[in-house]
PDB file of C-alpha atoms and ligand atoms in Angstrom:
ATOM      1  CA  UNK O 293     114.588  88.741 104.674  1.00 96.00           C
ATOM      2  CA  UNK O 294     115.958  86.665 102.030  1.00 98.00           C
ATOM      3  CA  UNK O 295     118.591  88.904  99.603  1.00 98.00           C
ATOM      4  CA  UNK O 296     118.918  87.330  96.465  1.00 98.00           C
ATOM      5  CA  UNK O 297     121.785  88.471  94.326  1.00 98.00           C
ATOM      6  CA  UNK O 298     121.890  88.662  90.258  1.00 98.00           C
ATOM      7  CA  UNK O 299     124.553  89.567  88.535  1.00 98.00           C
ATOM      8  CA  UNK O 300     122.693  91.896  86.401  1.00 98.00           C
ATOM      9  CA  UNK O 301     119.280  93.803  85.711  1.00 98.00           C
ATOM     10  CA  UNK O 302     118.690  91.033  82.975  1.00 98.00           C
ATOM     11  CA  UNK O 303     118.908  88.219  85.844  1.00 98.00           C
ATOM     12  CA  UNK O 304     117.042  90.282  88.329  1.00 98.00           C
ATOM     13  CA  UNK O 305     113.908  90.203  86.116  1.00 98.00           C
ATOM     14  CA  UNK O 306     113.938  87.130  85.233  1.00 98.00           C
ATOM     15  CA  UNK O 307     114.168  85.900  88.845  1.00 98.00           C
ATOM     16  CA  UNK O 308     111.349  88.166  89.705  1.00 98.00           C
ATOM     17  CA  UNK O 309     109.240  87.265  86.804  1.00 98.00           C
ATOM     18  CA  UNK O 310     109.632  83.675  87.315  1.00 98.00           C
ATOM     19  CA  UNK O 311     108.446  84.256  91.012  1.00 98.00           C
ATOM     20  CA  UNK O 312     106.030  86.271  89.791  1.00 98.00           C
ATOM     21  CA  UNK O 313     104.648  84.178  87.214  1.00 98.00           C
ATOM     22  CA  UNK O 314     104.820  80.887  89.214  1.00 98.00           C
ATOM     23  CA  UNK O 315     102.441  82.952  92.179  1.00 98.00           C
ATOM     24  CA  UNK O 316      99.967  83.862  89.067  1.00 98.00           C
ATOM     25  CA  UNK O 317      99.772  79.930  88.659  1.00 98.00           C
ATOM     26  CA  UNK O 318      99.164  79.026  91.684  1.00 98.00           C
ATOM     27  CA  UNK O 319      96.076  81.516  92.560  1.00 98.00           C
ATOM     28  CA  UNK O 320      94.854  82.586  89.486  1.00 98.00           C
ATOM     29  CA  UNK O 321      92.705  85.654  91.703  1.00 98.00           C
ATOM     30  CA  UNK O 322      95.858  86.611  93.152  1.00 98.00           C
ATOM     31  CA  UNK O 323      95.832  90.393  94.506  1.00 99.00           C
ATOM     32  CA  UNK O 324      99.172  92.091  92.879  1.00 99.00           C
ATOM     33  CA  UNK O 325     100.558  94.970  93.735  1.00 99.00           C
ATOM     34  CA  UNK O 326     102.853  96.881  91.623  1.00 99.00           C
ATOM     35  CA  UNK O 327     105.291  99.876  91.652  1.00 98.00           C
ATOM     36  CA  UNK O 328     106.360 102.114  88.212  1.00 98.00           C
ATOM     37  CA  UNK O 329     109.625 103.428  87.630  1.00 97.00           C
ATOM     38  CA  UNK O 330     113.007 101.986  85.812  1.00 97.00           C
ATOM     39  CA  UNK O 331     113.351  99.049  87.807  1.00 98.00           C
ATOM     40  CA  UNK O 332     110.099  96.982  86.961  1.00 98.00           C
ATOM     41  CA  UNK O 333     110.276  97.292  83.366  1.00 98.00           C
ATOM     42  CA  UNK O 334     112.538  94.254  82.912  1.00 98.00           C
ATOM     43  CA  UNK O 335     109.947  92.490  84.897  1.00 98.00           C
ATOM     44  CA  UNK O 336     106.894  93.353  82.924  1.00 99.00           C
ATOM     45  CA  UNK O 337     108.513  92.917  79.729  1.00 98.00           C
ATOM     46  CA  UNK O 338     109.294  89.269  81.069  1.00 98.00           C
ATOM     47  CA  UNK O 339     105.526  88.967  82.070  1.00 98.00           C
ATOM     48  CA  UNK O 340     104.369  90.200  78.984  1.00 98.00           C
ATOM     49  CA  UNK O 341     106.706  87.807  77.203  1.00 98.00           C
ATOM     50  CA  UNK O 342     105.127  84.812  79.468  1.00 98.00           C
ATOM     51  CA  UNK O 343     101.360  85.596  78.587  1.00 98.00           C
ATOM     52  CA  UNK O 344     102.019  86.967  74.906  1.00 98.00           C
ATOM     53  CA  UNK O 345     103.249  82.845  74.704  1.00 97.00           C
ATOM     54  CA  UNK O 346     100.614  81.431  76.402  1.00 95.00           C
ATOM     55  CA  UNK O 347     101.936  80.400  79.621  1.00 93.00           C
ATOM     56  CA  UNK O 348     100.571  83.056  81.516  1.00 98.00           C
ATOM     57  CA  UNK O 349      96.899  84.533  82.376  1.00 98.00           C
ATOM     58  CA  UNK O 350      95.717  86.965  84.018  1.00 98.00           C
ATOM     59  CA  UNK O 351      92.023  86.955  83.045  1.00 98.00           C
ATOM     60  CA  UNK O 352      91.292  86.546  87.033  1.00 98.00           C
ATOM     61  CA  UNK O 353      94.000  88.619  88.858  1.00 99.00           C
ATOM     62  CA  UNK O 354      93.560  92.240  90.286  1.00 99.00           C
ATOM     63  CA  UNK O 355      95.805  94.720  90.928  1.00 99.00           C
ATOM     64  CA  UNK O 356      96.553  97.707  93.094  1.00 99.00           C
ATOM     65  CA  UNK O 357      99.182 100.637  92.143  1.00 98.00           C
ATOM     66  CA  UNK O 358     101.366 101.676  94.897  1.00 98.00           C
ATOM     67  CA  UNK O 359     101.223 105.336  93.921  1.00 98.00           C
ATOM     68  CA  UNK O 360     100.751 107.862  91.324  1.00 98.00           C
ATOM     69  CA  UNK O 361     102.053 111.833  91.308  1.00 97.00           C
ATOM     70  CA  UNK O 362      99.008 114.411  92.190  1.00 97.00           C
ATOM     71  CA  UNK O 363      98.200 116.797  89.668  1.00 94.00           C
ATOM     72  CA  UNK O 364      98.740 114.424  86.664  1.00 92.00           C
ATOM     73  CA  UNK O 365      95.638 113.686  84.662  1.00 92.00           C
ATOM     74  CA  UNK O 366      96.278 109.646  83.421  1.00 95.00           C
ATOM     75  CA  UNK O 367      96.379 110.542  79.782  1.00 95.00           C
ATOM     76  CA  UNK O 368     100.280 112.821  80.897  1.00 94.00           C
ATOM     77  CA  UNK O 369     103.081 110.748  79.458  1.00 95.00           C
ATOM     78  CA  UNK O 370     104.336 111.169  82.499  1.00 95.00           C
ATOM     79  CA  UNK O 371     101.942 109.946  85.124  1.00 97.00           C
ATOM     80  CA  UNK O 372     102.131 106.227  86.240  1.00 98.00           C
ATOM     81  CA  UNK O 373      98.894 105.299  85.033  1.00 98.00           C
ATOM     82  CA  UNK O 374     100.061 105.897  81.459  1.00 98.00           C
ATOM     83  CA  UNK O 375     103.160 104.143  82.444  1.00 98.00           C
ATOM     84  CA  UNK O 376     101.146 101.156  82.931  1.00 98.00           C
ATOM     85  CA  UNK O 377      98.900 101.672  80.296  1.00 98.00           C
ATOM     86  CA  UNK O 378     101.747 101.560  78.001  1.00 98.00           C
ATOM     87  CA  UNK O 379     104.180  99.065  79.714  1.00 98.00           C
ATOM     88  CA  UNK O 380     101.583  96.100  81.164  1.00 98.00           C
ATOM     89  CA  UNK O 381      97.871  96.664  81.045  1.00 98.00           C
ATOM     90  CA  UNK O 382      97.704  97.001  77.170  1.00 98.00           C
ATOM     91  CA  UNK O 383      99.737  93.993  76.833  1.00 98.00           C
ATOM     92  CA  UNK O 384      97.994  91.572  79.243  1.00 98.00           C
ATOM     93  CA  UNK O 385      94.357  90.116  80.001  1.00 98.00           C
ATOM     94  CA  UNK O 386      94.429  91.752  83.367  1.00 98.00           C
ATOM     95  CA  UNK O 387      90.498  92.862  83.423  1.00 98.00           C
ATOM     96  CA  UNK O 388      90.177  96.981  83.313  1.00 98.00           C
ATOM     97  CA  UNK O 389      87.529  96.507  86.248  1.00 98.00           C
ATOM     98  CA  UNK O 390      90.309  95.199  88.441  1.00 98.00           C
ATOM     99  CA  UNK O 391      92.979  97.370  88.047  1.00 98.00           C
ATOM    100  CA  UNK O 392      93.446 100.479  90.892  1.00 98.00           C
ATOM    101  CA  UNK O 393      95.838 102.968  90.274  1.00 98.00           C
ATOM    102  CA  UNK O 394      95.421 105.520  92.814  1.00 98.00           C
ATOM    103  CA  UNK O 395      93.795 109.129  90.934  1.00 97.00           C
ATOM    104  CA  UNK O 396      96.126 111.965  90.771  1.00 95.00           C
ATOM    105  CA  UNK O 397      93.778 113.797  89.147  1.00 95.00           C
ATOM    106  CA  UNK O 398      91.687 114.827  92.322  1.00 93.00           C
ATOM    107  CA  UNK O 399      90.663 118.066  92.913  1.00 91.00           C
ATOM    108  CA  UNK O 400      90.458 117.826  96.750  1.00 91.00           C
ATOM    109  CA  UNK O 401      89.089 115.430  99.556  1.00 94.00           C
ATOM    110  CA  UNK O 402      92.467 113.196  99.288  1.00 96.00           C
ATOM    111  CA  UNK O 403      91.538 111.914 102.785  1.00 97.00           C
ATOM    112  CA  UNK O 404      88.118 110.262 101.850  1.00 97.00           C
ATOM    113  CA  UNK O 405      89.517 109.172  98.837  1.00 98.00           C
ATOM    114  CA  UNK O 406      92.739 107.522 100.174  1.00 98.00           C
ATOM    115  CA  UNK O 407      90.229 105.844 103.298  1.00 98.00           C
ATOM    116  CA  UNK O 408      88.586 104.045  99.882  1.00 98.00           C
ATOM    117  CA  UNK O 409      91.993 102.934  98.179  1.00 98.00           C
ATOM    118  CA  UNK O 410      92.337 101.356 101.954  1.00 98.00           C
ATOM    119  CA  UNK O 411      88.763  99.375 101.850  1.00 98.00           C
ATOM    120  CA  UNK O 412      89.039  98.424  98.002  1.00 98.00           C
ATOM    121  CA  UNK O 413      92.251  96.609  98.789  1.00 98.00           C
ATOM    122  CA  UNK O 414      90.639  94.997 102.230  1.00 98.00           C
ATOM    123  CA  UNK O 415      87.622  94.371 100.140  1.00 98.00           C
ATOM    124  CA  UNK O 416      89.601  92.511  97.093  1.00 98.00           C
ATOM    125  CA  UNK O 417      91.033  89.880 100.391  1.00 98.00           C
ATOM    126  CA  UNK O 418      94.454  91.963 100.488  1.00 98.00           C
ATOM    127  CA  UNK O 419      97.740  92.161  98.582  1.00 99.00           C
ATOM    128  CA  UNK O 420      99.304  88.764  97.958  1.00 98.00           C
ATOM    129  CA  UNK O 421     102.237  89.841  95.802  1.00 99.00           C
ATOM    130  CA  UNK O 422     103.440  93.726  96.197  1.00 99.00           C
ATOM    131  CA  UNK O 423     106.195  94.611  93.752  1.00 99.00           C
ATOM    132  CA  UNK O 424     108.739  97.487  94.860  1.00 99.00           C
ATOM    133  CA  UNK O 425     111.574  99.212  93.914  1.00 98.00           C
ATOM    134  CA  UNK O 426     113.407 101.353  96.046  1.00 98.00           C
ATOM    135  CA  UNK O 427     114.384 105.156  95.740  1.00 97.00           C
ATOM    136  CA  UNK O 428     117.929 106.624  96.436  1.00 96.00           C
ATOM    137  CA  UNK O 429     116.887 107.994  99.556  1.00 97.00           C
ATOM    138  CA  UNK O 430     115.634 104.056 100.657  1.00 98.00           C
ATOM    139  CA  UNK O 431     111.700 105.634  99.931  1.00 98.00           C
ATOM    140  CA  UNK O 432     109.390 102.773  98.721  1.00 98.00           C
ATOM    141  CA  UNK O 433     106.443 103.636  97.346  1.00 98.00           C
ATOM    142  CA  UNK O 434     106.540 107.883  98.000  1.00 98.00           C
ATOM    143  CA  UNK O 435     107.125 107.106 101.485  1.00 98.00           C
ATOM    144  CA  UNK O 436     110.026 109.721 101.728  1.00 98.00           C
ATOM    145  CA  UNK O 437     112.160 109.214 104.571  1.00 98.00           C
ATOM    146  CA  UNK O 438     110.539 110.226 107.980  1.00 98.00           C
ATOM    147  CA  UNK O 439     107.105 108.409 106.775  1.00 98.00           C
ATOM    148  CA  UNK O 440     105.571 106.903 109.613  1.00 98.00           C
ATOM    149  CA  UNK O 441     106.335 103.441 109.711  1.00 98.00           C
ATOM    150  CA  UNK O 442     102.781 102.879 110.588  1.00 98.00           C
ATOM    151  CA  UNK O 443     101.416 104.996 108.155  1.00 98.00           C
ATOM    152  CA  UNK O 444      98.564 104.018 105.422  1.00 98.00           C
ATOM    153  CA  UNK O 445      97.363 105.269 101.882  1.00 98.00           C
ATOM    154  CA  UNK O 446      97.285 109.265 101.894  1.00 98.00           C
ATOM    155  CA  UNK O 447      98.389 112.369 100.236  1.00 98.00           C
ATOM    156  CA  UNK O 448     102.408 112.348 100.517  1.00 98.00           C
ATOM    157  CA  UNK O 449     104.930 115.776  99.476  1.00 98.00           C
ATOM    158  CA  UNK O 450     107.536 114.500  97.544  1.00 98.00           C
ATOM    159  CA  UNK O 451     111.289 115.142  98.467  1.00 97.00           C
ATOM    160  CA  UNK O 452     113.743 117.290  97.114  1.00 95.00           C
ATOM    161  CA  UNK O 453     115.912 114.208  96.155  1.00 93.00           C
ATOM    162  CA  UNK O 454     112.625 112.508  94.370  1.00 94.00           C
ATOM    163  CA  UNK O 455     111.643 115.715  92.564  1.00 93.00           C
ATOM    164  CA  UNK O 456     115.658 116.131  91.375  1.00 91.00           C
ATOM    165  CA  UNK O 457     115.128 112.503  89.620  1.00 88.00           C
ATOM    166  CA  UNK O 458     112.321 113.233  88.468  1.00 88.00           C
ATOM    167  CA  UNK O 459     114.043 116.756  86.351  1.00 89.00           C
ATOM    168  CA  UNK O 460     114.669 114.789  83.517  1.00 88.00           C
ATOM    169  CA  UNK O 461     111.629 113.444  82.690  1.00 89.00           C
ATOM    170  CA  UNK O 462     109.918 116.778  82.663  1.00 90.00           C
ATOM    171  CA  UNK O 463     110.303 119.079  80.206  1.00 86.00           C
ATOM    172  CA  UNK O 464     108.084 121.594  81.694  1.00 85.00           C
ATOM    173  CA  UNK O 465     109.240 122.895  85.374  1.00 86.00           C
ATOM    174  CA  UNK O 466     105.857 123.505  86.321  1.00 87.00           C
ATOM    175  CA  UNK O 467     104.284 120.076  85.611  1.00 87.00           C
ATOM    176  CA  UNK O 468     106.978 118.454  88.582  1.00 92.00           C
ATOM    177  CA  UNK O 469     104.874 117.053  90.348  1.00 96.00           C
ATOM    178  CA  UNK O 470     105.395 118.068  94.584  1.00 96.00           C
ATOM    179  CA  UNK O 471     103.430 115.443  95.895  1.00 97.00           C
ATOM    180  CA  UNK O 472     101.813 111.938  95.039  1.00 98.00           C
ATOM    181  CA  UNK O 473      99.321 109.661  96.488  1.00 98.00           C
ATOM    182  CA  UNK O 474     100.752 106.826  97.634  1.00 98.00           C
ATOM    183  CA  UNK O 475     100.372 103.406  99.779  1.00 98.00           C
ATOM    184  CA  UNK O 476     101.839 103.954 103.286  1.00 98.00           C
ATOM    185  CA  UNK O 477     104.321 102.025 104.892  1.00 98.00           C
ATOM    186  CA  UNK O 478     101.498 100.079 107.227  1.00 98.00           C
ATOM    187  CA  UNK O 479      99.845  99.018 103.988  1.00 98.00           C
ATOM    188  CA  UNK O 480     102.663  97.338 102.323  1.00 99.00           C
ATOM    189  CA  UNK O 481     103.712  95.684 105.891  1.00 98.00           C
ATOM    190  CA  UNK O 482     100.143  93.771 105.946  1.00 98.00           C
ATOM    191  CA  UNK O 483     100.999  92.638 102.088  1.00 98.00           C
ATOM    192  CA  UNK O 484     101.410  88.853 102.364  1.00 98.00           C
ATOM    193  CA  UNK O 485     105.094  88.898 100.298  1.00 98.00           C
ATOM    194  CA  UNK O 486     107.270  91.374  99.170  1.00 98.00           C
ATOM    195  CA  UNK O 487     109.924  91.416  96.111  1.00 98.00           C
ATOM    196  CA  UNK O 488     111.432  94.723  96.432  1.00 99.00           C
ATOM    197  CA  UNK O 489     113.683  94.735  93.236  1.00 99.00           C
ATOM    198  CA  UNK O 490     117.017  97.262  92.706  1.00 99.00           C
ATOM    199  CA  UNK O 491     119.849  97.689  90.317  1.00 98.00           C
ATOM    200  CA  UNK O 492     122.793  99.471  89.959  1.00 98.00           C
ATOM    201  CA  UNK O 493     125.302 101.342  91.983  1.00 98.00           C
ATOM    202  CA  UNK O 494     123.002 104.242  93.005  1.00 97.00           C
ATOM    203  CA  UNK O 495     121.108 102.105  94.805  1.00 98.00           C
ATOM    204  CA  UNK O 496     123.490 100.469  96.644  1.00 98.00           C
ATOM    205  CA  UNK O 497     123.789 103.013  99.906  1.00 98.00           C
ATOM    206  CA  UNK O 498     119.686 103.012 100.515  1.00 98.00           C
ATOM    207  CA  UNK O 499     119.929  99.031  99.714  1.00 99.00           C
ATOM    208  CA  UNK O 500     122.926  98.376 102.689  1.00 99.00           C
ATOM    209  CA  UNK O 501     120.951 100.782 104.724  1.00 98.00           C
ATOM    210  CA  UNK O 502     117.606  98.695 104.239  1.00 99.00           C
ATOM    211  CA  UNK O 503     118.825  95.387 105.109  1.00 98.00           C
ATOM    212  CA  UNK O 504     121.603  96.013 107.429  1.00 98.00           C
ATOM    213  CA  UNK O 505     120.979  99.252 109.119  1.00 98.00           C
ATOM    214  CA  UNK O 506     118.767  99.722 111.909  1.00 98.00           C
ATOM    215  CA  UNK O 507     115.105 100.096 111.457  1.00 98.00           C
ATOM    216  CA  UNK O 508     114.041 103.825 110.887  1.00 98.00           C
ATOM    217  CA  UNK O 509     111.443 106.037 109.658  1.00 98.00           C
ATOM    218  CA  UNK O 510     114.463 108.006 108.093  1.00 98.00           C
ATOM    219  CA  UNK O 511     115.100 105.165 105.452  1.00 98.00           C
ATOM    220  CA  UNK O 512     111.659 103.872 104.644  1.00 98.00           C
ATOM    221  CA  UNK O 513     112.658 100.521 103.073  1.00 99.00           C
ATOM    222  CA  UNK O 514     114.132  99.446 106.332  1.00 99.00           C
ATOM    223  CA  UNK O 515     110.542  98.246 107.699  1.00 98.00           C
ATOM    224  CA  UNK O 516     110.496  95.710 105.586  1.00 99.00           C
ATOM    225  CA  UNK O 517     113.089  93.463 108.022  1.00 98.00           C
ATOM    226  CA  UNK O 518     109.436  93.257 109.968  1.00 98.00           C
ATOM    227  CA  UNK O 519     108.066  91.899 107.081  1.00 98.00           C
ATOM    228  CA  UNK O 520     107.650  88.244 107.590  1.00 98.00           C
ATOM    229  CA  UNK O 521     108.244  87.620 103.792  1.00 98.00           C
ATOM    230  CA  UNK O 522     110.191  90.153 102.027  1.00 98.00           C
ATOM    231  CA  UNK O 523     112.876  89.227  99.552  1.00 98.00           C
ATOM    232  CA  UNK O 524     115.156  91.934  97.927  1.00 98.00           C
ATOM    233  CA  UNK O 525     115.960  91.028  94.591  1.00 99.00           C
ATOM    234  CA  UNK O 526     119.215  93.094  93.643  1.00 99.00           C
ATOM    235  CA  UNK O 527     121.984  92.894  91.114  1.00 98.00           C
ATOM    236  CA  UNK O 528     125.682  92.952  92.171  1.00 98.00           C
ATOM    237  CA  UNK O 529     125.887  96.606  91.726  1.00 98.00           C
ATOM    238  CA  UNK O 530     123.234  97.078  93.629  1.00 98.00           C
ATOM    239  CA  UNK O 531     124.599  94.848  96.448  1.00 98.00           C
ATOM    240  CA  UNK O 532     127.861  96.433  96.337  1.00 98.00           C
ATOM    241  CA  UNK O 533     127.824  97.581 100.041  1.00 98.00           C
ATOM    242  CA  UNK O 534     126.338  95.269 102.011  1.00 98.00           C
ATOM    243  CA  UNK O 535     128.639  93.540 104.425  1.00 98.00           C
ATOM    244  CA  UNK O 536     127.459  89.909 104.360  1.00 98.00           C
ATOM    245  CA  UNK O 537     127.057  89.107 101.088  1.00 98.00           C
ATOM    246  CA  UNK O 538     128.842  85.308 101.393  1.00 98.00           C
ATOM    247  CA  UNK O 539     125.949  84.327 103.819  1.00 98.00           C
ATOM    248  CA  UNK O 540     123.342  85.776 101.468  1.00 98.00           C
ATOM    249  CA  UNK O 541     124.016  83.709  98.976  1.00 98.00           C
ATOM    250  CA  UNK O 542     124.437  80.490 101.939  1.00 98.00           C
ATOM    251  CA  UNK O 543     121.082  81.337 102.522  1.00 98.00           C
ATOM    252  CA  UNK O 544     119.744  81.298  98.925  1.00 98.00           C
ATOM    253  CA  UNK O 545     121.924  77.918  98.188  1.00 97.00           C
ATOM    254  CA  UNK O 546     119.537  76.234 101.503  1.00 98.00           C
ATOM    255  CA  UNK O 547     116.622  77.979 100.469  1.00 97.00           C
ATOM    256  CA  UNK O 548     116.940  76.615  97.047  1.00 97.00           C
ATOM    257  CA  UNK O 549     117.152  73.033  99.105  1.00 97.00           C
ATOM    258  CA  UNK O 550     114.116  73.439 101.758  1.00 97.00           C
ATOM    259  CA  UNK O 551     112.633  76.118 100.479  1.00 95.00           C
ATOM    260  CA  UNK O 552     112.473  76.206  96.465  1.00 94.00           C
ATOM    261  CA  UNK O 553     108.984  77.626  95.908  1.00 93.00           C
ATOM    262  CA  UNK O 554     110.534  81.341  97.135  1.00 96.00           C
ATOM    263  CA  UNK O 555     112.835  81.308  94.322  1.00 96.00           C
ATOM    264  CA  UNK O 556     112.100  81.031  90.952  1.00 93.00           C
TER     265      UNK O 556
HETATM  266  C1  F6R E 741     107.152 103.818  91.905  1.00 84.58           C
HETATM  267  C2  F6R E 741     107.622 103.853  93.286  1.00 84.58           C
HETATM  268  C3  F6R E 741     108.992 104.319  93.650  1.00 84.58           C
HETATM  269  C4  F6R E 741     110.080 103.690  92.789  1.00 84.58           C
HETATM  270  C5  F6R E 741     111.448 104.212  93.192  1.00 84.58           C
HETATM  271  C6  F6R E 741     112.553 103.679  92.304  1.00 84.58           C
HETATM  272  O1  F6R E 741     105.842 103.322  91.815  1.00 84.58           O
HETATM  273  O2  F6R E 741     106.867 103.514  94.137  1.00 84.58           O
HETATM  274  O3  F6R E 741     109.238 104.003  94.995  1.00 84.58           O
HETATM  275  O4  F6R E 741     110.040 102.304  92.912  1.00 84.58           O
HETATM  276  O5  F6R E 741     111.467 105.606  93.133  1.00 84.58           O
HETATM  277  O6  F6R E 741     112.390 104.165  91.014  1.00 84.58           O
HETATM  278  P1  F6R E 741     113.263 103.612  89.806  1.00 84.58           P
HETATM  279  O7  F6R E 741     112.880 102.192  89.626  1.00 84.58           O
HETATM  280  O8  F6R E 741     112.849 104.441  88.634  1.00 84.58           O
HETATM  281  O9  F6R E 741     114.679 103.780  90.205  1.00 84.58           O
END
């Protein structure tokens, strides 16, 4: 894993965007996959920037949502296909015909329909590019912790830490949303690279725990030290409790000599 440390949610975008951007360039069809919440907005805002400017297109790119909360029609302010609408698809020339955001909207038969997710991303030649941040309990995607390590797209209940993050941003108690649909942990392992992106102090526990700890279905981010290309993109918040920070940043000083087209 490489661990790349910003000093600040500013630099962390930017880092990811320019990685981003720079794999956008260099396979225009590239497969992206791409996560909601607080922590990508930077990013997106720095993509948007890019192809508002005229430096980047996405005109043949396609795209796969990691998740999105059951029970949420995509017109709720709340559900992550609005999110997108709102923060990235309305902004870019990403084609509406390629974009997959899983449907929380279904009334039943989550198993077919998750089995399809599965084919449409085997069918578009796999993720190139998955974007993730990571949750307070280490959960990436709505993998909450004890997901199988092996497991694939399918109907997930969320956890009580997840749903207690998520109080503020409903009004209404009975619109929390107890489950989602979301990629499984097998899926994003078979993603060709991984920028899992995380800021702030309240982060920093599931962060150590992902990179140093032992692997474990109980922190779900921690599969990703089997991913063969997986770099964490944190600030120094964020970073605050890992114990080898010094050879981290060794590591990003080489890479930046043999290496350069990871970073940005
Ligand atoms: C969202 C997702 C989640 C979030 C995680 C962190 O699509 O998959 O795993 O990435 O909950 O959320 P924020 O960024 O809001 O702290």
């Amino acid at each position: 894993m490489l661990v790349v440390i910003k000093k600040n949610y500013e630099e962390v975008s930017r880092e990811a965007a320019g990685i981003v951007a720079a794999a956008v360039r260099a396979k225009p069809e590239i497969v992206l996959g791409l996560a909601t919440g607080g922590t990508p907005l930077g990013l997106y805002k720095e993509l948007v920037a890019l192809h508002q400017t005229g430096s980047l297109d996405f005109s043949r790119a396609t795209s796969f949502n990691l998740d999105e909360y059951l029970g949420l029609p995509s017109s709720h302010p709340q559900s992550f296909h609005f999110f997108m609408q709102e923060h990235l698809f309305s902004k870019i020339n990403l084609p509406a015909q390629r974009i997959h955001i899983p449907d929380g909207s279904l009334p039943g038969e989550y198993g077919e329909y998750c089995a399809r997710y599965e084919q449409c991303i085997r069918n578009s030649g796999g993720i190139d590019l998955q974007i993730l941040g990571i949750g307070r309990n280490g959960h990436i995607g709505f993998n909450e912790p004890t997901s199988s390590l092996a497991s694939r797209t399918r109907l997930k209940a969320l956890s009580r830490e997840t749903t207690e993050d998520n109080r503020q941003s409903f009004a209404n108690e009975s619109e929390m949303p107890k489950c989602a649909i979301t990629m499984g942990i097998g899926t994003i392992l078979e993603t060709r690279k991984v920028l899992l992106l995380a800021s702030g102090h309240s982060k920093a526990a599931a962060v150590a725990k992902a990179i140093e700890g032992p692997i474990t279905s109980s922190v779900s981010a921690s599969a990703l030290q089997l991913h063969p290309d997986a770099t964490f993109i944190i600030d120094e918040e964020a970073a605050h409790s890992l114990t080898q920070r010094d050879y981290y940043h060794h590591v990003v000083e080489m890479t930046k000599l043999f290496s350069r087209e990871k970073l940005s």
